[in-house]
């Protein structure tokens, strides 16, 4: 997240007036990284919820410092986990338009438990919900604001995201 925030600040210093985040083919990442980046971008409020194996929900919140500029996020069927929560949080706040294909819908984290015989089981132990408490696994992924398929003639998804940000300026 530090590198992403430094890149954003560098672009701001160069006069950037909007951002496109391309999360296609993004397998997710660490939730601590997600926390730092969403906190940097979003206004005060819930960034997402964590629901543990007992069904107890905890809100992960942002402070009031935020980046209030036009934004779009490009996603596809290979956008997973934390990358999906990133897109969904920005979408729930109407902070960015989501462009592309529906994401995978993996809003669970797993734990591997080794058994005494050397085998193991892999269990989903935690569920993440969007700020509006949507379970992306149950919903079948993030539904883009602009569902746009790639074509062989060009990157129509990125072109649409850029046009969206330019329109918001």
PDB file of N, CA and C in Angstrom, residues 52-113:
ATOM      1  N   UNK A  52     -16.362 -13.447  11.439  1.00  0.00           N
ATOM      2  CA  UNK A  52     -15.549 -14.606  11.815  1.00  0.00           C
ATOM      3  C   UNK A  52     -16.357 -15.897  11.776  1.00  0.00           C
ATOM      4  N   UNK A  53     -15.681 -16.989  12.111  1.00  0.00           N
ATOM      5  CA  UNK A  53     -16.312 -18.311  12.035  1.00  0.00           C
ATOM      6  C   UNK A  53     -17.495 -18.467  12.983  1.00  0.00           C
ATOM      7  N   UNK A  54     -17.616 -17.588  13.980  1.00  0.00           N
ATOM      8  CA  UNK A  54     -18.742 -17.624  14.914  1.00  0.00           C
ATOM      9  C   UNK A  54     -19.899 -16.747  14.436  1.00  0.00           C
ATOM     10  N   UNK A  55     -19.686 -16.058  13.319  1.00  0.00           N
ATOM     11  CA  UNK A  55     -20.723 -15.171  12.788  1.00  0.00           C
ATOM     12  C   UNK A  55     -20.686 -13.774  13.360  1.00  0.00           C
ATOM     13  N   UNK A  56     -19.638 -13.464  14.140  1.00  0.00           N
ATOM     14  CA  UNK A  56     -19.519 -12.135  14.730  1.00  0.00           C
ATOM     15  C   UNK A  56     -18.885 -11.179  13.731  1.00  0.00           C
ATOM     16  N   UNK A  57     -19.507 -10.020  13.567  1.00  0.00           N
ATOM     17  CA  UNK A  57     -19.093  -9.047  12.566  1.00  0.00           C
ATOM     18  C   UNK A  57     -18.333  -7.887  13.206  1.00  0.00           C
ATOM     19  N   UNK A  58     -17.247  -7.484  12.561  1.00  0.00           N
ATOM     20  CA  UNK A  58     -16.454  -6.345  13.001  1.00  0.00           C
ATOM     21  C   UNK A  58     -16.289  -5.393  11.822  1.00  0.00           C
ATOM     22  N   UNK A  59     -16.564  -4.122  12.055  1.00  0.00           N
ATOM     23  CA  UNK A  59     -16.402  -3.113  11.011  1.00  0.00           C
ATOM     24  C   UNK A  59     -14.952  -2.638  10.990  1.00  0.00           C
ATOM     25  N   UNK A  60     -14.385  -2.545   9.784  1.00  0.00           N
ATOM     26  CA  UNK A  60     -13.068  -1.947   9.590  1.00  0.00           C
ATOM     27  C   UNK A  60     -13.328  -0.572   8.998  1.00  0.00           C
ATOM     28  N   UNK A  61     -12.877   0.485   9.693  1.00  0.00           N
ATOM     29  CA  UNK A  61     -13.292   1.836   9.339  1.00  0.00           C
ATOM     30  C   UNK A  61     -12.157   2.709   8.837  1.00  0.00           C
ATOM     31  N   UNK A  62     -12.551   3.720   8.078  1.00  0.00           N
ATOM     32  CA  UNK A  62     -11.645   4.716   7.529  1.00  0.00           C
ATOM     33  C   UNK A  62     -11.772   6.006   8.332  1.00  0.00           C
ATOM     34  N   UNK A  63     -10.681   6.780   8.334  1.00  0.00           N
ATOM     35  CA  UNK A  63     -10.762   8.103   8.959  1.00  0.00           C
ATOM     36  C   UNK A  63     -11.343   9.097   7.955  1.00  0.00           C
ATOM     37  N   UNK A  64     -11.375  10.359   8.322  1.00  0.00           N
ATOM     38  CA  UNK A  64     -12.031  11.354   7.460  1.00  0.00           C
ATOM     39  C   UNK A  64     -11.136  11.878   6.343  1.00  0.00           C
ATOM     40  N   UNK A  65      -9.843  11.601   6.404  1.00  0.00           N
ATOM     41  CA  UNK A  65      -8.935  12.039   5.350  1.00  0.00           C
ATOM     42  C   UNK A  65      -9.177  11.165   4.125  1.00  0.00           C
ATOM     43  N   UNK A  66      -9.366  11.793   2.952  1.00  0.00           N
ATOM     44  CA  UNK A  66      -9.685  10.996   1.767  1.00  0.00           C
ATOM     45  C   UNK A  66      -9.198  11.691   0.511  1.00  0.00           C
ATOM     46  N   UNK A  67      -9.271  10.981  -0.585  1.00  0.00           N
ATOM     47  CA  UNK A  67      -8.915  11.526  -1.888  1.00  0.00           C
ATOM     48  C   UNK A  67     -10.202  11.672  -2.686  1.00  0.00           C
ATOM     49  N   UNK A  68     -10.685  12.874  -2.780  1.00  0.00           N
ATOM     50  CA  UNK A  68     -11.960  13.140  -3.437  1.00  0.00           C
ATOM     51  C   UNK A  68     -11.718  13.623  -4.863  1.00  0.00           C
ATOM     52  N   UNK A  69     -11.403  12.681  -5.738  1.00  0.00           N
ATOM     53  CA  UNK A  69     -11.170  12.946  -7.154  1.00  0.00           C
ATOM     54  C   UNK A  69     -11.918  11.897  -7.973  1.00  0.00           C
ATOM     55  N   UNK A  70     -12.179  12.175  -9.244  1.00  0.00           N
ATOM     56  CA  UNK A  70     -12.821  11.150 -10.088  1.00  0.00           C
ATOM     57  C   UNK A  70     -11.977   9.876 -10.160  1.00  0.00           C
ATOM     58  N   UNK A  71     -12.652   8.733 -10.031  1.00  0.00           N
ATOM     59  CA  UNK A  71     -11.957   7.448 -10.066  1.00  0.00           C
ATOM     60  C   UNK A  71     -12.797   6.409 -10.792  1.00  0.00           C
ATOM     61  N   UNK A  72     -12.095   5.465 -11.396  1.00  0.00           N
ATOM     62  CA  UNK A  72     -12.730   4.289 -11.977  1.00  0.00           C
ATOM     63  C   UNK A  72     -11.843   3.097 -11.638  1.00  0.00           C
ATOM     64  N   UNK A  73     -12.463   1.924 -11.550  1.00  0.00           N
ATOM     65  CA  UNK A  73     -11.748   0.682 -11.282  1.00  0.00           C
ATOM     66  C   UNK A  73     -12.121  -0.303 -12.383  1.00  0.00           C
ATOM     67  N   UNK A  74     -11.103  -0.875 -13.020  1.00  0.00           N
ATOM     68  CA  UNK A  74     -11.327  -1.859 -14.076  1.00  0.00           C
ATOM     69  C   UNK A  74     -11.145  -3.249 -13.467  1.00  0.00           C
ATOM     70  N   UNK A  75     -12.153  -4.112 -13.664  1.00  0.00           N
ATOM     71  CA  UNK A  75     -12.137  -5.464 -13.087  1.00  0.00           C
ATOM     72  C   UNK A  75     -12.516  -6.484 -14.155  1.00  0.00           C
ATOM     73  N   UNK A  76     -12.222  -7.747 -13.852  1.00  0.00           N
ATOM     74  CA  UNK A  76     -12.664  -8.838 -14.725  1.00  0.00           C
ATOM     75  C   UNK A  76     -12.869 -10.105 -13.895  1.00  0.00           C
ATOM     76  N   UNK A  77     -13.129 -11.206 -14.563  1.00  0.00           N
ATOM     77  CA  UNK A  77     -13.410 -12.471 -13.878  1.00  0.00           C
ATOM     78  C   UNK A  77     -12.194 -12.993 -13.118  1.00  0.00           C
ATOM     79  N   UNK A  78     -11.026 -12.433 -13.376  1.00  0.00           N
ATOM     80  CA  UNK A  78      -9.817 -12.836 -12.663  1.00  0.00           C
ATOM     81  C   UNK A  78      -9.408 -11.813 -11.611  1.00  0.00           C
ATOM     82  N   UNK A  79     -10.361 -11.017 -11.146  1.00  0.00           N
ATOM     83  CA  UNK A  79     -10.152 -10.107 -10.018  1.00  0.00           C
ATOM     84  C   UNK A  79     -10.694 -10.833  -8.789  1.00  0.00           C
ATOM     85  N   UNK A  80      -9.833 -11.071  -7.803  1.00  0.00           N
ATOM     86  CA  UNK A  80     -10.184 -11.896  -6.650  1.00  0.00           C
ATOM     87  C   UNK A  80     -10.053 -11.140  -5.325  1.00  0.00           C
ATOM     88  N   UNK A  81     -10.725 -11.658  -4.323  1.00  0.00           N
ATOM     89  CA  UNK A  81     -10.494 -11.392  -2.901  1.00  0.00           C
ATOM     90  C   UNK A  81     -10.346  -9.913  -2.556  1.00  0.00           C
ATOM     91  N   UNK A  82      -9.188  -9.520  -2.005  1.00  0.00           N
ATOM     92  CA  UNK A  82      -8.998  -8.137  -1.546  1.00  0.00           C
ATOM     93  C   UNK A  82      -9.189  -7.139  -2.684  1.00  0.00           C
ATOM     94  N   UNK A  83      -8.822  -7.516  -3.900  1.00  0.00           N
ATOM     95  CA  UNK A  83      -9.038  -6.628  -5.046  1.00  0.00           C
ATOM     96  C   UNK A  83     -10.533  -6.398  -5.272  1.00  0.00           C
ATOM     97  N   UNK A  84     -11.336  -7.424  -5.032  1.00  0.00           N
ATOM     98  CA  UNK A  84     -12.791  -7.285  -5.156  1.00  0.00           C
ATOM     99  C   UNK A  84     -13.351  -6.385  -4.060  1.00  0.00           C
ATOM    100  N   UNK A  85     -12.859  -6.556  -2.845  1.00  0.00           N
ATOM    101  CA  UNK A  85     -13.321  -5.727  -1.726  1.00  0.00           C
ATOM    102  C   UNK A  85     -12.951  -4.264  -2.003  1.00  0.00           C
ATOM    103  N   UNK A  86     -11.760  -4.035  -2.566  1.00  0.00           N
ATOM    104  CA  UNK A  86     -11.345  -2.678  -2.939  1.00  0.00           C
ATOM    105  C   UNK A  86     -12.363  -2.065  -3.899  1.00  0.00           C
ATOM    106  N   UNK A  87     -12.666  -2.768  -4.976  1.00  0.00           N
ATOM    107  CA  UNK A  87     -13.608  -2.264  -5.978  1.00  0.00           C
ATOM    108  C   UNK A  87     -14.994  -2.069  -5.366  1.00  0.00           C
ATOM    109  N   UNK A  88     -15.447  -3.033  -4.585  1.00  0.00           N
ATOM    110  CA  UNK A  88     -16.790  -2.968  -4.000  1.00  0.00           C
ATOM    111  C   UNK A  88     -16.918  -1.814  -3.008  1.00  0.00           C
ATOM    112  N   UNK A  89     -15.872  -1.569  -2.215  1.00  0.00           N
ATOM    113  CA  UNK A  89     -15.925  -0.468  -1.253  1.00  0.00           C
ATOM    114  C   UNK A  89     -16.032   0.873  -1.973  1.00  0.00           C
ATOM    115  N   UNK A  90     -15.219   1.062  -3.014  1.00  0.00           N
ATOM    116  CA  UNK A  90     -15.297   2.310  -3.770  1.00  0.00           C
ATOM    117  C   UNK A  90     -16.660   2.443  -4.446  1.00  0.00           C
ATOM    118  N   UNK A  91     -17.205   1.335  -4.906  1.00  0.00           N
ATOM    119  CA  UNK A  91     -18.527   1.348  -5.548  1.00  0.00           C
ATOM    120  C   UNK A  91     -19.622   1.670  -4.526  1.00  0.00           C
ATOM    121  N   UNK A  92     -19.562   1.042  -3.355  1.00  0.00           N
ATOM    122  CA  UNK A  92     -20.584   1.274  -2.331  1.00  0.00           C
ATOM    123  C   UNK A  92     -20.630   2.735  -1.887  1.00  0.00           C
ATOM    124  N   UNK A  93     -19.494   3.415  -1.887  1.00  0.00           N
ATOM    125  CA  UNK A  93     -19.439   4.823  -1.513  1.00  0.00           C
ATOM    126  C   UNK A  93     -19.726   5.754  -2.692  1.00  0.00           C
ATOM    127  N   UNK A  94     -19.990   5.176  -3.862  1.00  0.00           N
ATOM    128  CA  UNK A  94     -20.101   5.978  -5.094  1.00  0.00           C
ATOM    129  C   UNK A  94     -18.848   6.822  -5.287  1.00  0.00           C
ATOM    130  N   UNK A  95     -17.706   6.261  -4.922  1.00  0.00           N
ATOM    131  CA  UNK A  95     -16.422   6.941  -4.990  1.00  0.00           C
ATOM    132  C   UNK A  95     -15.718   6.652  -6.310  1.00  0.00           C
ATOM    133  N   UNK A  96     -16.151   5.588  -7.001  1.00  0.00           N
ATOM    134  CA  UNK A  96     -15.559   5.221  -8.287  1.00  0.00           C
ATOM    135  C   UNK A  96     -16.579   4.431  -9.088  1.00  0.00           C
ATOM    136  N   UNK A  97     -16.489   4.546 -10.408  1.00  0.00           N
ATOM    137  CA  UNK A  97     -17.269   3.678 -11.296  1.00  0.00           C
ATOM    138  C   UNK A  97     -16.476   2.403 -11.521  1.00  0.00           C
ATOM    139  N   UNK A  98     -17.164   1.280 -11.508  1.00  0.00           N
ATOM    140  CA  UNK A  98     -16.531  -0.007 -11.758  1.00  0.00           C
ATOM    141  C   UNK A  98     -16.822  -0.384 -13.209  1.00  0.00           C
ATOM    142  N   UNK A  99     -15.774  -0.720 -13.947  1.00  0.00           N
ATOM    143  CA  UNK A  99     -15.875  -0.978 -15.377  1.00  0.00           C
ATOM    144  C   UNK A  99     -15.277  -2.344 -15.692  1.00  0.00           C
ATOM    145  N   UNK A 100     -15.931  -3.101 -16.570  1.00  0.00           N
ATOM    146  CA  UNK A 100     -15.374  -4.368 -17.033  1.00  0.00           C
ATOM    147  C   UNK A 100     -16.341  -5.513 -16.887  1.00  0.00           C
ATOM    148  N   UNK A 101     -15.798  -6.670 -16.506  1.00  0.00           N
ATOM    149  CA  UNK A 101     -16.577  -7.897 -16.326  1.00  0.00           C
ATOM    150  C   UNK A 101     -16.797  -8.160 -14.844  1.00  0.00           C
ATOM    151  N   UNK A 102     -17.847  -8.910 -14.533  1.00  0.00           N
ATOM    152  CA  UNK A 102     -18.120  -9.307 -13.148  1.00  0.00           C
ATOM    153  C   UNK A 102     -16.909 -10.054 -12.577  1.00  0.00           C
ATOM    154  N   UNK A 103     -16.604  -9.772 -11.325  1.00  0.00           N
ATOM    155  CA  UNK A 103     -15.452 -10.414 -10.676  1.00  0.00           C
ATOM    156  C   UNK A 103     -15.805 -11.825 -10.212  1.00  0.00           C
ATOM    157  N   UNK A 104     -14.833 -12.483  -9.628  1.00  0.00           N
ATOM    158  CA  UNK A 104     -14.954 -13.889  -9.251  1.00  0.00           C
ATOM    159  C   UNK A 104     -15.943 -14.151  -8.125  1.00  0.00           C
ATOM    160  N   UNK A 105     -15.922 -13.319  -7.105  1.00  0.00           N
ATOM    161  CA  UNK A 105     -16.795 -13.530  -5.952  1.00  0.00           C
ATOM    162  C   UNK A 105     -16.135 -14.353  -4.868  1.00  0.00           C
ATOM    163  N   UNK A 106     -14.887 -14.047  -4.559  1.00  0.00           N
ATOM    164  CA  UNK A 106     -14.175 -14.751  -3.480  1.00  0.00           C
ATOM    165  C   UNK A 106     -14.000 -13.781  -2.318  1.00  0.00           C
ATOM    166  N   UNK A 107     -14.940 -13.794  -1.421  1.00  0.00           N
ATOM    167  CA  UNK A 107     -14.852 -12.913  -0.256  1.00  0.00           C
ATOM    168  C   UNK A 107     -14.689 -13.730   1.022  1.00  0.00           C
ATOM    169  N   UNK A 108     -13.854 -14.741   0.933  1.00  0.00           N
ATOM    170  CA  UNK A 108     -13.570 -15.607   2.075  1.00  0.00           C
ATOM    171  C   UNK A 108     -12.058 -15.728   2.245  1.00  0.00           C
ATOM    172  N   UNK A 109     -11.621 -15.954   3.470  1.00  0.00           N
ATOM    173  CA  UNK A 109     -10.223 -16.321   3.689  1.00  0.00           C
ATOM    174  C   UNK A 109     -10.212 -17.711   4.294  1.00  0.00           C
ATOM    175  N   UNK A 110      -9.150 -18.415   4.008  1.00  0.00           N
ATOM    176  CA  UNK A 110      -9.068 -19.810   4.410  1.00  0.00           C
ATOM    177  C   UNK A 110      -7.926 -20.039   5.385  1.00  0.00           C
ATOM    178  N   UNK A 111      -8.055 -21.165   6.069  1.00  0.00           N
ATOM    179  CA  UNK A 111      -7.028 -21.616   6.992  1.00  0.00           C
ATOM    180  C   UNK A 111      -6.792 -23.091   6.717  1.00  0.00           C
ATOM    181  N   UNK A 112      -5.524 -23.493   6.643  1.00  0.00           N
ATOM    182  CA  UNK A 112      -5.183 -24.893   6.452  1.00  0.00           C
ATOM    183  C   UNK A 112      -4.882 -25.497   7.812  1.00  0.00           C
ATOM    184  N   UNK A 113      -5.545 -26.606   8.105  1.00  0.00           N
ATOM    185  CA  UNK A 113      -5.368 -27.288   9.390  1.00  0.00           C
ATOM    186  C   UNK A 113      -4.774 -28.661   9.104  1.00  0.00           C
TER     187      UNK A 113
END
